[in-house]
mmCIF file of N, CA and C in Angstrom:
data_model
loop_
_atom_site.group_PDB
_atom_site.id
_atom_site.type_symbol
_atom_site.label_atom_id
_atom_site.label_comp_id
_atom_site.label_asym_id
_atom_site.label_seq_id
_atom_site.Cartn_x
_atom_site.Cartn_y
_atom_site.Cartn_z
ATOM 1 N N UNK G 1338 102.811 -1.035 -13.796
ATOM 2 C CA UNK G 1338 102.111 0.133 -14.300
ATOM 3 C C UNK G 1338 100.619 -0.188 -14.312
ATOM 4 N N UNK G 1339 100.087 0.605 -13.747
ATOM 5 C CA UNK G 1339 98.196 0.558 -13.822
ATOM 6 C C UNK G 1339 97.995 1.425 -14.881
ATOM 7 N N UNK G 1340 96.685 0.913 -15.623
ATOM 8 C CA UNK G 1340 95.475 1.448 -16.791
ATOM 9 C C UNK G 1340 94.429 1.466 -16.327
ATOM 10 N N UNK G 1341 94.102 2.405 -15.907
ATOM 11 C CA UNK G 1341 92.545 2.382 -15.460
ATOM 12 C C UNK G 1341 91.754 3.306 -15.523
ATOM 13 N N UNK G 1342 90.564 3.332 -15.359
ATOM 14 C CA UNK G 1342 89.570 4.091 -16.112
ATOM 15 C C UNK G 1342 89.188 5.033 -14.516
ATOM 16 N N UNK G 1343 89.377 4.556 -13.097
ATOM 17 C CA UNK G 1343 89.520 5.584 -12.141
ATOM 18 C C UNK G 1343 90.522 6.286 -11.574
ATOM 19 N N UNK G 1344 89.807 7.237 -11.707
ATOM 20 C CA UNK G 1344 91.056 8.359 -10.953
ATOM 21 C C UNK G 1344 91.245 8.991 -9.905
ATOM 22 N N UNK G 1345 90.431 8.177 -8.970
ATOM 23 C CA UNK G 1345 90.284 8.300 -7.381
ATOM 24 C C UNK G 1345 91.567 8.243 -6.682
ATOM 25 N N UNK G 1346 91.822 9.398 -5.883
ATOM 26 C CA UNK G 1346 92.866 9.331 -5.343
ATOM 27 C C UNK G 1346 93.813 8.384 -4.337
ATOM 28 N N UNK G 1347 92.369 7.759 -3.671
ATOM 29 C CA UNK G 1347 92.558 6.844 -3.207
ATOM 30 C C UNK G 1347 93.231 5.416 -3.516
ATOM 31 N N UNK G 1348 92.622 5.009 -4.785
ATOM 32 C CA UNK G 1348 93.145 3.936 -5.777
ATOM 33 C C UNK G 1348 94.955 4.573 -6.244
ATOM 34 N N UNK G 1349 95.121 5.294 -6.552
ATOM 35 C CA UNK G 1349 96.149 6.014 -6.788
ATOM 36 C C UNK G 1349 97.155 5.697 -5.744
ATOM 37 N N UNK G 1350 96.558 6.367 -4.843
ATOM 38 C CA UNK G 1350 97.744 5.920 -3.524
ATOM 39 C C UNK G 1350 98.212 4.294 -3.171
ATOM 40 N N UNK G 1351 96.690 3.478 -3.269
ATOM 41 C CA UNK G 1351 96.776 2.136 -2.800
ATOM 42 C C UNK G 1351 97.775 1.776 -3.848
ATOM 43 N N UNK G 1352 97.560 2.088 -5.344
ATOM 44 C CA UNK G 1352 98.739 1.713 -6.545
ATOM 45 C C UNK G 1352 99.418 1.557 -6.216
ATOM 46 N N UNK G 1353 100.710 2.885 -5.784
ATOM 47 C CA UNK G 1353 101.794 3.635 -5.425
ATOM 48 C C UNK G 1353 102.266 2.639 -4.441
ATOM 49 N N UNK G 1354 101.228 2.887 -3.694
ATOM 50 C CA UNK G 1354 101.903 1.693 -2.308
ATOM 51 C C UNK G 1354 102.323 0.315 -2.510
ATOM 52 N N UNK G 1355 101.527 -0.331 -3.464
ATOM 53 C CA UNK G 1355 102.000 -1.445 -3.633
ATOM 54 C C UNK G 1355 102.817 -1.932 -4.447
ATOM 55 N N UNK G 1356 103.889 -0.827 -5.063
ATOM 56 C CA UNK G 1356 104.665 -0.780 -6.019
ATOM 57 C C UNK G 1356 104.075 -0.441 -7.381
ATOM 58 N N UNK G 1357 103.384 -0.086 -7.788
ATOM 59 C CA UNK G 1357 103.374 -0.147 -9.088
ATOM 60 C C UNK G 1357 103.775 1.545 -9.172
ATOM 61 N N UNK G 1358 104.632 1.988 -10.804
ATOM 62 C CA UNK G 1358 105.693 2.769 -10.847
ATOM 63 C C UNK G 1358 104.627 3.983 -11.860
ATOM 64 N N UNK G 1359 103.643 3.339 -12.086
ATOM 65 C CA UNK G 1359 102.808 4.125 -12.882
ATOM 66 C C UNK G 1359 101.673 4.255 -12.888
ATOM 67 N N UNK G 1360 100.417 5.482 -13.624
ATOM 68 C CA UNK G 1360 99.506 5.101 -12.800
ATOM 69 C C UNK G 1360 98.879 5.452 -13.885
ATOM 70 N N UNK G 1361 98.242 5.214 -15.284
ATOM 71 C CA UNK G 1361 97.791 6.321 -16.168
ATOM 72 C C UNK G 1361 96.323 5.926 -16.783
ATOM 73 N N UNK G 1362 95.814 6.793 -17.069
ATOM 74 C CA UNK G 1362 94.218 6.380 -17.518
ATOM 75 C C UNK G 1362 93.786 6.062 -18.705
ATOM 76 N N UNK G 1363 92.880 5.306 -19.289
ATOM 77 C CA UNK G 1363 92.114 4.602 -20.193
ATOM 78 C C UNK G 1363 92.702 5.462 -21.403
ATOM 79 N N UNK G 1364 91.874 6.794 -21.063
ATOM 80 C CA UNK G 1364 91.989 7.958 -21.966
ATOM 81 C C UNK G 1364 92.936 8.627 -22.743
ATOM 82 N N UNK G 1365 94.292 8.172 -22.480
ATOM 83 C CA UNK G 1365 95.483 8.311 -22.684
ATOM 84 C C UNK G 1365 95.930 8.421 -24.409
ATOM 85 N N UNK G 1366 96.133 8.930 -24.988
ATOM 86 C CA UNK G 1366 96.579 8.778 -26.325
ATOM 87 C C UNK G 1366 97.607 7.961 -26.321
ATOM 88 N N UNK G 1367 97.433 6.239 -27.524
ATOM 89 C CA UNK G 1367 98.265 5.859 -27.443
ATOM 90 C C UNK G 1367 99.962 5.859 -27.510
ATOM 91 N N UNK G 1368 100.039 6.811 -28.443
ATOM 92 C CA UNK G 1368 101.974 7.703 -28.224
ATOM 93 C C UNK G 1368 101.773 8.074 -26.667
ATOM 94 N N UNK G 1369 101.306 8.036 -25.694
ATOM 95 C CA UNK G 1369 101.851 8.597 -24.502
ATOM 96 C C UNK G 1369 101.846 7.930 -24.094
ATOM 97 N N UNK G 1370 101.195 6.711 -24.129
ATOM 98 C CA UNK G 1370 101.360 5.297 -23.353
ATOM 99 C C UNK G 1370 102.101 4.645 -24.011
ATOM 100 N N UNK G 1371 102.687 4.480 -25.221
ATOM 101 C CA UNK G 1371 103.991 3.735 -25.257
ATOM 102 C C UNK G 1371 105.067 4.507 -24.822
ATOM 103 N N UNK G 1372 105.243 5.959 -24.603
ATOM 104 C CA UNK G 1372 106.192 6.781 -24.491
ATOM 105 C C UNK G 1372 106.096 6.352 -22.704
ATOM 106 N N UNK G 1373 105.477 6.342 -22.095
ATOM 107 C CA UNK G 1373 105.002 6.015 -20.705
ATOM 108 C C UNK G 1373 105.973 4.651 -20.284
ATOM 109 N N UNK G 1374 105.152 3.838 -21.346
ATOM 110 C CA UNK G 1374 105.818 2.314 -21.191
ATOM 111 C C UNK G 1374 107.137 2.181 -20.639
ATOM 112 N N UNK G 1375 107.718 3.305 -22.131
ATOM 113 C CA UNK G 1375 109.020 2.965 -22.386
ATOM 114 C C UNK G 1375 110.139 3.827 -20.868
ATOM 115 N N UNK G 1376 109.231 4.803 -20.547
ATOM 116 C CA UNK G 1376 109.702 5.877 -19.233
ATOM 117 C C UNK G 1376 109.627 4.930 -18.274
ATOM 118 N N UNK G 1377 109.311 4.244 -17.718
ATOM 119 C CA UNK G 1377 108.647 2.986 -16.515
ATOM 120 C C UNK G 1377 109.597 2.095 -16.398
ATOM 121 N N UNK G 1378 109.699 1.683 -17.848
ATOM 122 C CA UNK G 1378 110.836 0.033 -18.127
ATOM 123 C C UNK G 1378 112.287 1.381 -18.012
ATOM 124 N N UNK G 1379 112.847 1.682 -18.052
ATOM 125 C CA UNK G 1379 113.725 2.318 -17.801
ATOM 126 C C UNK G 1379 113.855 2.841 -16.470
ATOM 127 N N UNK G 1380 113.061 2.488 -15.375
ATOM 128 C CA UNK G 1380 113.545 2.940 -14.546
ATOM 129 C C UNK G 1380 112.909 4.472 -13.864
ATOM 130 N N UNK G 1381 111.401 4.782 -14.564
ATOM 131 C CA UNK G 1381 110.892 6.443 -14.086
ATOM 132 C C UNK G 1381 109.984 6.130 -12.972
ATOM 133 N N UNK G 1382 108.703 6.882 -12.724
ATOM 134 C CA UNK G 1382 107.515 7.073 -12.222
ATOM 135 C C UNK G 1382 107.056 7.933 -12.763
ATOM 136 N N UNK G 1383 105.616 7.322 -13.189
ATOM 137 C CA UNK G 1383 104.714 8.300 -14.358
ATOM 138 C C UNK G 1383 103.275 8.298 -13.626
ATOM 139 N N UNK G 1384 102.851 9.373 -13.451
ATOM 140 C CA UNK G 1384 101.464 9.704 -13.281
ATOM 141 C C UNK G 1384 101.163 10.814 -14.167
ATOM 142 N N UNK G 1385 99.809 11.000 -14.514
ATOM 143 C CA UNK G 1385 99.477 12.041 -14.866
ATOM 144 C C UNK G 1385 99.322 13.701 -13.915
ATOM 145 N N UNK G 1386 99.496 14.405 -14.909
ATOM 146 C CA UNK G 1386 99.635 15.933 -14.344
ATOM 147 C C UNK G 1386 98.715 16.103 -13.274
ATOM 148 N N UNK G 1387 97.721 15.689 -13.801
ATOM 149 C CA UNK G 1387 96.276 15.928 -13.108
ATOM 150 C C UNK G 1387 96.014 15.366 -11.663
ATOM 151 N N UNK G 1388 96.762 13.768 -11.731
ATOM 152 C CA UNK G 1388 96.736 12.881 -10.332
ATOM 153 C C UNK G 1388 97.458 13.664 -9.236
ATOM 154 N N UNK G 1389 98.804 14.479 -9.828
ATOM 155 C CA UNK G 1389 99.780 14.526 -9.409
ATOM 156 C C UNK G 1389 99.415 16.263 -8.746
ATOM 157 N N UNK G 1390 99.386 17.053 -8.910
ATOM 158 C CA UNK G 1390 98.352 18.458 -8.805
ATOM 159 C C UNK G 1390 97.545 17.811 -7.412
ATOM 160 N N UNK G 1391 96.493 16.754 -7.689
ATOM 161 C CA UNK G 1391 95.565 16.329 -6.775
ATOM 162 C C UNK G 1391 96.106 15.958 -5.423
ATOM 163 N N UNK G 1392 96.915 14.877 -5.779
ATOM 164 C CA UNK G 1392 97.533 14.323 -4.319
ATOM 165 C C UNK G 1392 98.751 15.973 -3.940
ATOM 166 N N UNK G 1393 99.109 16.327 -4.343
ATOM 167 C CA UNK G 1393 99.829 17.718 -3.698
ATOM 168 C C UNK G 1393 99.082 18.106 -2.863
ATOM 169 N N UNK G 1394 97.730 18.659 -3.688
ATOM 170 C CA UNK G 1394 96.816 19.875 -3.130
ATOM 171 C C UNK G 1394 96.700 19.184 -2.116
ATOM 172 N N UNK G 1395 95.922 17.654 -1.970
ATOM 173 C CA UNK G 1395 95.250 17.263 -1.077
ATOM 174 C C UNK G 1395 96.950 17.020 0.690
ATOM 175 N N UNK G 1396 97.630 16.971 0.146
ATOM 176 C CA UNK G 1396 98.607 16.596 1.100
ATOM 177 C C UNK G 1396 99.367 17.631 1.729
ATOM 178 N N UNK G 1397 99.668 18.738 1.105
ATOM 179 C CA UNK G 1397 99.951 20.789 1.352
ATOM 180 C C UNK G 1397 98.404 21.361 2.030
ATOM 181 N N UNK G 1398 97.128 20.919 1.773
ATOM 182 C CA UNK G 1398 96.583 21.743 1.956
ATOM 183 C C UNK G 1398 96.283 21.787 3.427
ATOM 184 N N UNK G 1399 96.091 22.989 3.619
ATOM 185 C CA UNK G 1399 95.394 23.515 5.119
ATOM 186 C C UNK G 1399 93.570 22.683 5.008
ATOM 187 N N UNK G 1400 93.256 22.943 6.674
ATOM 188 C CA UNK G 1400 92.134 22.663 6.642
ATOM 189 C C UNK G 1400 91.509 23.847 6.344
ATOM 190 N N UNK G 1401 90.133 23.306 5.238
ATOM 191 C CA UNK G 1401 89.318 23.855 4.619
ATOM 192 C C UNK G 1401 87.826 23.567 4.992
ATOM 193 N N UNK G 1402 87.422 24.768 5.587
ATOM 194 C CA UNK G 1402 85.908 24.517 6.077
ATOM 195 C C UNK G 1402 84.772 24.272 5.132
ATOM 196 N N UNK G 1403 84.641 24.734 4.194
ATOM 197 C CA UNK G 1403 84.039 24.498 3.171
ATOM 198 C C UNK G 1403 83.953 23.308 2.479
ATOM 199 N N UNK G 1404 85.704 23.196 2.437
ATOM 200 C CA UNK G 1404 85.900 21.213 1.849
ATOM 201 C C UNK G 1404 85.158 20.299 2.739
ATOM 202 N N UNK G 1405 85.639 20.311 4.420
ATOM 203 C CA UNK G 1405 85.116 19.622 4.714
ATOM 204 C C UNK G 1405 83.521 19.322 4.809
ATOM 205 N N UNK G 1406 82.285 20.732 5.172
ATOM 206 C CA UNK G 1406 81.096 20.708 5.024
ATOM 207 C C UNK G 1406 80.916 19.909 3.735
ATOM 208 N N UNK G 1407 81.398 20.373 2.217
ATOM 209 C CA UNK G 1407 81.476 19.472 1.075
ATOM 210 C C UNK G 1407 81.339 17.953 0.896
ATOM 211 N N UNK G 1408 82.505 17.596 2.223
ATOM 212 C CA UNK G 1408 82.364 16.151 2.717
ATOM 213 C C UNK G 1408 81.367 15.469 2.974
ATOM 214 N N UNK G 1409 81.210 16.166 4.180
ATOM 215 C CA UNK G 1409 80.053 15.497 5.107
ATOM 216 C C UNK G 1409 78.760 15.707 4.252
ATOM 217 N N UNK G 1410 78.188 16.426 3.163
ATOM 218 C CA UNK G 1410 77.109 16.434 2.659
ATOM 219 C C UNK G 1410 77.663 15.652 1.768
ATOM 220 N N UNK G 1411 77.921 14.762 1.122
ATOM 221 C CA UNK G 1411 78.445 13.686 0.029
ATOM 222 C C UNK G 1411 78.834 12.584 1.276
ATOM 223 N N UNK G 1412 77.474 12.034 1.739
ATOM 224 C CA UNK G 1412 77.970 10.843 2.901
ATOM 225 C C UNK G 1412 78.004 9.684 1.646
ATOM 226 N N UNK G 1413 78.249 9.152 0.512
ATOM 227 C CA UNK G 1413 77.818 8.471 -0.339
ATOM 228 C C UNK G 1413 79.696 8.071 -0.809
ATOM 229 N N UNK G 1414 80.508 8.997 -0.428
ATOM 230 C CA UNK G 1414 81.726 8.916 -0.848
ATOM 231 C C UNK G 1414 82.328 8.601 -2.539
ATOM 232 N N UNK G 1415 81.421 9.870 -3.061
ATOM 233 C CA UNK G 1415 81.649 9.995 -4.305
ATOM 234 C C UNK G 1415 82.929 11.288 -4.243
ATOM 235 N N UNK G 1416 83.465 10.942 -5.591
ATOM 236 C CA UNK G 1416 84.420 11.475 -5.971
ATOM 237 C C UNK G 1416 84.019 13.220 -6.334
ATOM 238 N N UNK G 1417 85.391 13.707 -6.033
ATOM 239 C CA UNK G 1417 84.954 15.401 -6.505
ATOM 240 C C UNK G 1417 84.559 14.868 -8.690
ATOM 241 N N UNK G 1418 84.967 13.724 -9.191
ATOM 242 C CA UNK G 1418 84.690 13.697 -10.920
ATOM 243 C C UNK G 1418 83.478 13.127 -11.080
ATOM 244 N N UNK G 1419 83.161 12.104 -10.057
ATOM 245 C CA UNK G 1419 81.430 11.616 -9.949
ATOM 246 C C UNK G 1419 80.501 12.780 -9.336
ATOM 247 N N UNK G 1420 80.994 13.405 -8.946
ATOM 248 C CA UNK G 1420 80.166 14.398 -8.064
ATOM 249 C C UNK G 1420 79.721 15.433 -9.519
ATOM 250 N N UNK G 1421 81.216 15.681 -10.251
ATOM 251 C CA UNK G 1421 80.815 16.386 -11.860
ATOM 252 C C UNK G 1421 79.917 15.633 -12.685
ATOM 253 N N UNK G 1422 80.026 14.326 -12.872
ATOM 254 C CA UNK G 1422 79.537 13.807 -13.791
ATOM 255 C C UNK G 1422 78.069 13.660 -13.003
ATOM 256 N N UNK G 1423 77.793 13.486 -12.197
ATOM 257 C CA UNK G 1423 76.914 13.650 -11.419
ATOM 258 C C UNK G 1423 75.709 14.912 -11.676
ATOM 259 N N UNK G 1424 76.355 15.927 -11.603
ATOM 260 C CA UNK G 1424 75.809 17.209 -11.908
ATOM 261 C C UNK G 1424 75.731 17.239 -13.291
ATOM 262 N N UNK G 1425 76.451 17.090 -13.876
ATOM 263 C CA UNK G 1425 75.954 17.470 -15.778
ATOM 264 C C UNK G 1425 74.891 15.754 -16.029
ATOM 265 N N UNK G 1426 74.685 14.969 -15.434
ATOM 266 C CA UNK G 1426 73.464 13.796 -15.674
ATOM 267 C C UNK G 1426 72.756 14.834 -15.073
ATOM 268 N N UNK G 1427 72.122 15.860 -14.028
ATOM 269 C CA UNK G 1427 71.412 16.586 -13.583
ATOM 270 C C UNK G 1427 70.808 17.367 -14.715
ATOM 271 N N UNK G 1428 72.052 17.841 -15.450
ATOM 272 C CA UNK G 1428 71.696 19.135 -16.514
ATOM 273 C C UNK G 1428 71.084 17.983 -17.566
ATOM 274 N N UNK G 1429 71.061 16.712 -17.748
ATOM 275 C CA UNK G 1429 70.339 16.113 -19.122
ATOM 276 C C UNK G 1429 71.445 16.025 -20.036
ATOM 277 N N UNK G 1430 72.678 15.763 -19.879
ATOM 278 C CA UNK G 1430 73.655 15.667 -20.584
ATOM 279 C C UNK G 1430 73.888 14.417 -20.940
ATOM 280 N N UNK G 1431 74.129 14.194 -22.284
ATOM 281 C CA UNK G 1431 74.359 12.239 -22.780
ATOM 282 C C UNK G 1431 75.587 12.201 -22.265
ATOM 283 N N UNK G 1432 75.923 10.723 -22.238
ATOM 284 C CA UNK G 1432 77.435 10.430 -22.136
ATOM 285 C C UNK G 1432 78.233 10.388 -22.639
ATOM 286 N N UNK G 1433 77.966 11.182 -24.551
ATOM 287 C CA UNK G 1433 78.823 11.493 -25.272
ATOM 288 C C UNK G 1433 79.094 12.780 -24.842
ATOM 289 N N UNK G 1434 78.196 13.730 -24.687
ATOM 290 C CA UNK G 1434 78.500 15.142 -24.008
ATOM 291 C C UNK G 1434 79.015 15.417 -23.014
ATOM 292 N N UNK G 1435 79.016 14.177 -21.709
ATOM 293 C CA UNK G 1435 80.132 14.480 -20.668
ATOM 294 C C UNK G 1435 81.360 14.189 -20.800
ATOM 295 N N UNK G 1436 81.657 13.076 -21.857
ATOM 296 C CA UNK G 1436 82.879 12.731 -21.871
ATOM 297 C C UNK G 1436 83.417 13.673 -23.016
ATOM 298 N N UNK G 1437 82.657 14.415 -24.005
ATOM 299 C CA UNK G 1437 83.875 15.970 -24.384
ATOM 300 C C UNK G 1437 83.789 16.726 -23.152
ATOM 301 N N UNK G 1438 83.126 17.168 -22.153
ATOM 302 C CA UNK G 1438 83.331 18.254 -21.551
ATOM 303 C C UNK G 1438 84.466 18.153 -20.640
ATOM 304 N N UNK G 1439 84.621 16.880 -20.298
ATOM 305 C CA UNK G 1439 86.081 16.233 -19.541
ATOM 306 C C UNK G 1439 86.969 16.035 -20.128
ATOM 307 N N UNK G 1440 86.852 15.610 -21.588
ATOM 308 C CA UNK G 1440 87.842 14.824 -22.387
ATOM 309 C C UNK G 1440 88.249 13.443 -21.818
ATOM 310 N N UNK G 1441 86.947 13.030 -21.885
ATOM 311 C CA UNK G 1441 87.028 11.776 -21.223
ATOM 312 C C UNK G 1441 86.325 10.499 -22.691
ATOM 313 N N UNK G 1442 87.313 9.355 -22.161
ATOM 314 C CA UNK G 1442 86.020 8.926 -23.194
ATOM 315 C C UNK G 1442 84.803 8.271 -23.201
ATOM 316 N N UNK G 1443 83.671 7.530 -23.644
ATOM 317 C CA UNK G 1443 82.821 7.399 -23.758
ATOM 318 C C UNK G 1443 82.235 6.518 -22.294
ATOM 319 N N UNK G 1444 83.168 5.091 -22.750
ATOM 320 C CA UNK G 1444 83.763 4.262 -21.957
ATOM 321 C C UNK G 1444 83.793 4.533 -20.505
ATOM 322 N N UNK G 1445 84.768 5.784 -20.253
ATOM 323 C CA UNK G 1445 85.353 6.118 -18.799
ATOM 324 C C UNK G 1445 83.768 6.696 -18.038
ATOM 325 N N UNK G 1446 83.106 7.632 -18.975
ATOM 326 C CA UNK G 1446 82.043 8.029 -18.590
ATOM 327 C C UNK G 1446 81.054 7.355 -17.851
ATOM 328 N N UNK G 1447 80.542 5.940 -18.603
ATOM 329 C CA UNK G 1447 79.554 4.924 -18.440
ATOM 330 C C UNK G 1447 80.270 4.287 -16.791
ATOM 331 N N UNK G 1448 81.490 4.088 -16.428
ATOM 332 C CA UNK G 1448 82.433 3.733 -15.670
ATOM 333 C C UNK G 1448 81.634 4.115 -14.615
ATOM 334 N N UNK G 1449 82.390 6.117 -14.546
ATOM 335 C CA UNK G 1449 82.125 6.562 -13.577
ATOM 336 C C UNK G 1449 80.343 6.490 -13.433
ATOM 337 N N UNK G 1450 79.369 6.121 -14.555
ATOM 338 C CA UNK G 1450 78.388 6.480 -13.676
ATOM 339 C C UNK G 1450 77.429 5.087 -13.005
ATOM 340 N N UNK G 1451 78.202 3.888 -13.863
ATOM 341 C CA UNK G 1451 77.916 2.639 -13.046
ATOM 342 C C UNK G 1451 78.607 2.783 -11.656
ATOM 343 N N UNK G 1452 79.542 3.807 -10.928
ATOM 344 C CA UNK G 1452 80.197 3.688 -10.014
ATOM 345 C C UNK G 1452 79.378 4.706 -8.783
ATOM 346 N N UNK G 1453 78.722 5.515 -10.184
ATOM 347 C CA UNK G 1453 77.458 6.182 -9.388
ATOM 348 C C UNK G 1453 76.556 5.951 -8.461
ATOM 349 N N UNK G 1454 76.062 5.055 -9.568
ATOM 350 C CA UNK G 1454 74.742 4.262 -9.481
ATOM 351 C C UNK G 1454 74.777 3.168 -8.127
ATOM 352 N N UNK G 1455 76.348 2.477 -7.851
ATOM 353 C CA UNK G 1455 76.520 1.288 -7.267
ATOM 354 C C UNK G 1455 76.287 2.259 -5.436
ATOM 355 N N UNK G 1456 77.170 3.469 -5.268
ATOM 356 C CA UNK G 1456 77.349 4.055 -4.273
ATOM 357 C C UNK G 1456 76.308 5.014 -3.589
ATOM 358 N N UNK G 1457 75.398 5.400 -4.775
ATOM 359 C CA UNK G 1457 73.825 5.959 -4.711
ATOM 360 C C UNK G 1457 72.575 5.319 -4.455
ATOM 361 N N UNK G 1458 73.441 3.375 -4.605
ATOM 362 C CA UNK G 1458 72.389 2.039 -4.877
ATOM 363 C C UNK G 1458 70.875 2.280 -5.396
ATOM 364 N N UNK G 1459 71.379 2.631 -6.452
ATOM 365 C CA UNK G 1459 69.972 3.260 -8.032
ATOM 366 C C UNK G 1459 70.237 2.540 -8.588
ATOM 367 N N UNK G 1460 69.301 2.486 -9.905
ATOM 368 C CA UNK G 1460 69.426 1.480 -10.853
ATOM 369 C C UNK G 1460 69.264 2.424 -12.309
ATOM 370 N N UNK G 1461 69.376 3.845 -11.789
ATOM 371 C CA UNK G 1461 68.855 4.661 -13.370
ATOM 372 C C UNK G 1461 69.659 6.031 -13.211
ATOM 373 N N UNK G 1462 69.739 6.752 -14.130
ATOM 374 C CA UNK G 1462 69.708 8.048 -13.881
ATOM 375 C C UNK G 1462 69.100 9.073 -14.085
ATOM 376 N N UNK G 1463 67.833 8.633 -13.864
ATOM 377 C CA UNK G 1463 66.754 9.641 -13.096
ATOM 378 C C UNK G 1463 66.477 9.340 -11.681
ATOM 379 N N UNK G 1464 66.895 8.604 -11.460
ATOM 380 C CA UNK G 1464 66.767 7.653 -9.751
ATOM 381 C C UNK G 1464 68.224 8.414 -9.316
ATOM 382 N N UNK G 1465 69.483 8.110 -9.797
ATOM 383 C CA UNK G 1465 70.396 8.829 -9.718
ATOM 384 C C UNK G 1465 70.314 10.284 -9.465
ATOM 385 N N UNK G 1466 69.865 10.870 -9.700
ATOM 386 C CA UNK G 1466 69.519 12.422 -10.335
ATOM 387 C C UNK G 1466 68.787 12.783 -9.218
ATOM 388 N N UNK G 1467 67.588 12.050 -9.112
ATOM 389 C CA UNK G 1467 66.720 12.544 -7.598
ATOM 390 C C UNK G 1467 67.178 11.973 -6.519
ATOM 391 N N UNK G 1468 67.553 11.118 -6.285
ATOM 392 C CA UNK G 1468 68.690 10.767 -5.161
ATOM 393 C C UNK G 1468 68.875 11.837 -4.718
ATOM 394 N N UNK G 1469 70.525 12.247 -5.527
ATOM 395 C CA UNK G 1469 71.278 12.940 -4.817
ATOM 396 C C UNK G 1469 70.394 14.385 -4.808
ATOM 397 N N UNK G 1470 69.600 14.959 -5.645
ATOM 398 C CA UNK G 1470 69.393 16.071 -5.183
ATOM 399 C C UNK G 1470 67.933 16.048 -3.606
ATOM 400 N N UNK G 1471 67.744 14.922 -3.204
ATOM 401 C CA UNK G 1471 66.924 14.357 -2.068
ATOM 402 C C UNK G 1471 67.843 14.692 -1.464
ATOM 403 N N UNK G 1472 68.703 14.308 -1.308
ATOM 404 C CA UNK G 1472 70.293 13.845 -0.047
ATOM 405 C C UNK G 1472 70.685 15.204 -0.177
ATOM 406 N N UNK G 1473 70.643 16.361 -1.027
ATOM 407 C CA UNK G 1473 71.390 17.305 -1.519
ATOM 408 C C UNK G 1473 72.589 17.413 -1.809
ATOM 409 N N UNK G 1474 73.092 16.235 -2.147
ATOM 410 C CA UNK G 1474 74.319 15.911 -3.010
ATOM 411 C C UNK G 1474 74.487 17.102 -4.013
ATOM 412 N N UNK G 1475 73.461 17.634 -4.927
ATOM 413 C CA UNK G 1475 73.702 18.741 -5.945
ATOM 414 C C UNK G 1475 72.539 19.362 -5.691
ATOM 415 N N UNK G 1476 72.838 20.854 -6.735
ATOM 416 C CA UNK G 1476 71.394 21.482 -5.832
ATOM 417 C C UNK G 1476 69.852 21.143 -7.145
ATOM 418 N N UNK G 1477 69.127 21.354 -6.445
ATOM 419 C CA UNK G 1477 67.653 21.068 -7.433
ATOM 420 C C UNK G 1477 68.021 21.735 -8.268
#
């Protein structure tokens, strides 16, 4: 079973593939992660709703012209949740305020935006911030 604070689909899949039976995030209320635990050691597969929605859409869906333009302007290979958290650091939002608007916690926040920072190769987020709206990652 993986705990982790990303929820990249990618990581998700690599999980899956290499056996592991679960996949669930930081954020988790602890009753759902022992309830999780206990679903796993018995024999389940547990992901969250949210992972699980994602890899569908992404695996049912038709090609999407829009998604892909979306792509190719995000050459930085940030996530559609860095790309959010991304945009509300735009709006001047702390990282207590992004992580209620996600229900994320504090922690996961700082995560995604050191994961920002590493793939934007900034060292701030105001450097962050004008980056991507240089690149037009988000709009001015």
């Amino acid at each position: 079973m993986i705990l982790t604070t990303f929820e990249e689909l990618g990581y998700v899949r690599e999980a899956l593939a290499a056996g592991a039976e679960g996949y669930l995030l930081k954020a988790i209320h602890p009753k759902d992660l022992a309830a999780g635990i206990r679903l796993v050691h018995h024999g389940g597969t547990l992901i969250t709703q949210e992972i699980a929605k994602q890899l569908i859409t992404q695996w049912i869906q038709p090609f999407n012209p829009e998604k892909e333009e979306k792509t190719a302007k995000n050459n930085f290979g940030l996530t559609d949740r860095e790309m959010e958290v991304l945009s509300e650091l735009s709006n001047g939002l702390t990282n207590r305020e992004i992580a209620r608007k996600f229900f994320l916690t504090e922690g996961t926040v700082k995560n995604y935006i050191s994961t920002i920072y590493s793939k934007l190769d900034v060292t701030g987020r105001h450097k962050a911030v004008f980056k991507a709206k240089e690149q037009g990652i988000i709009n001015p």
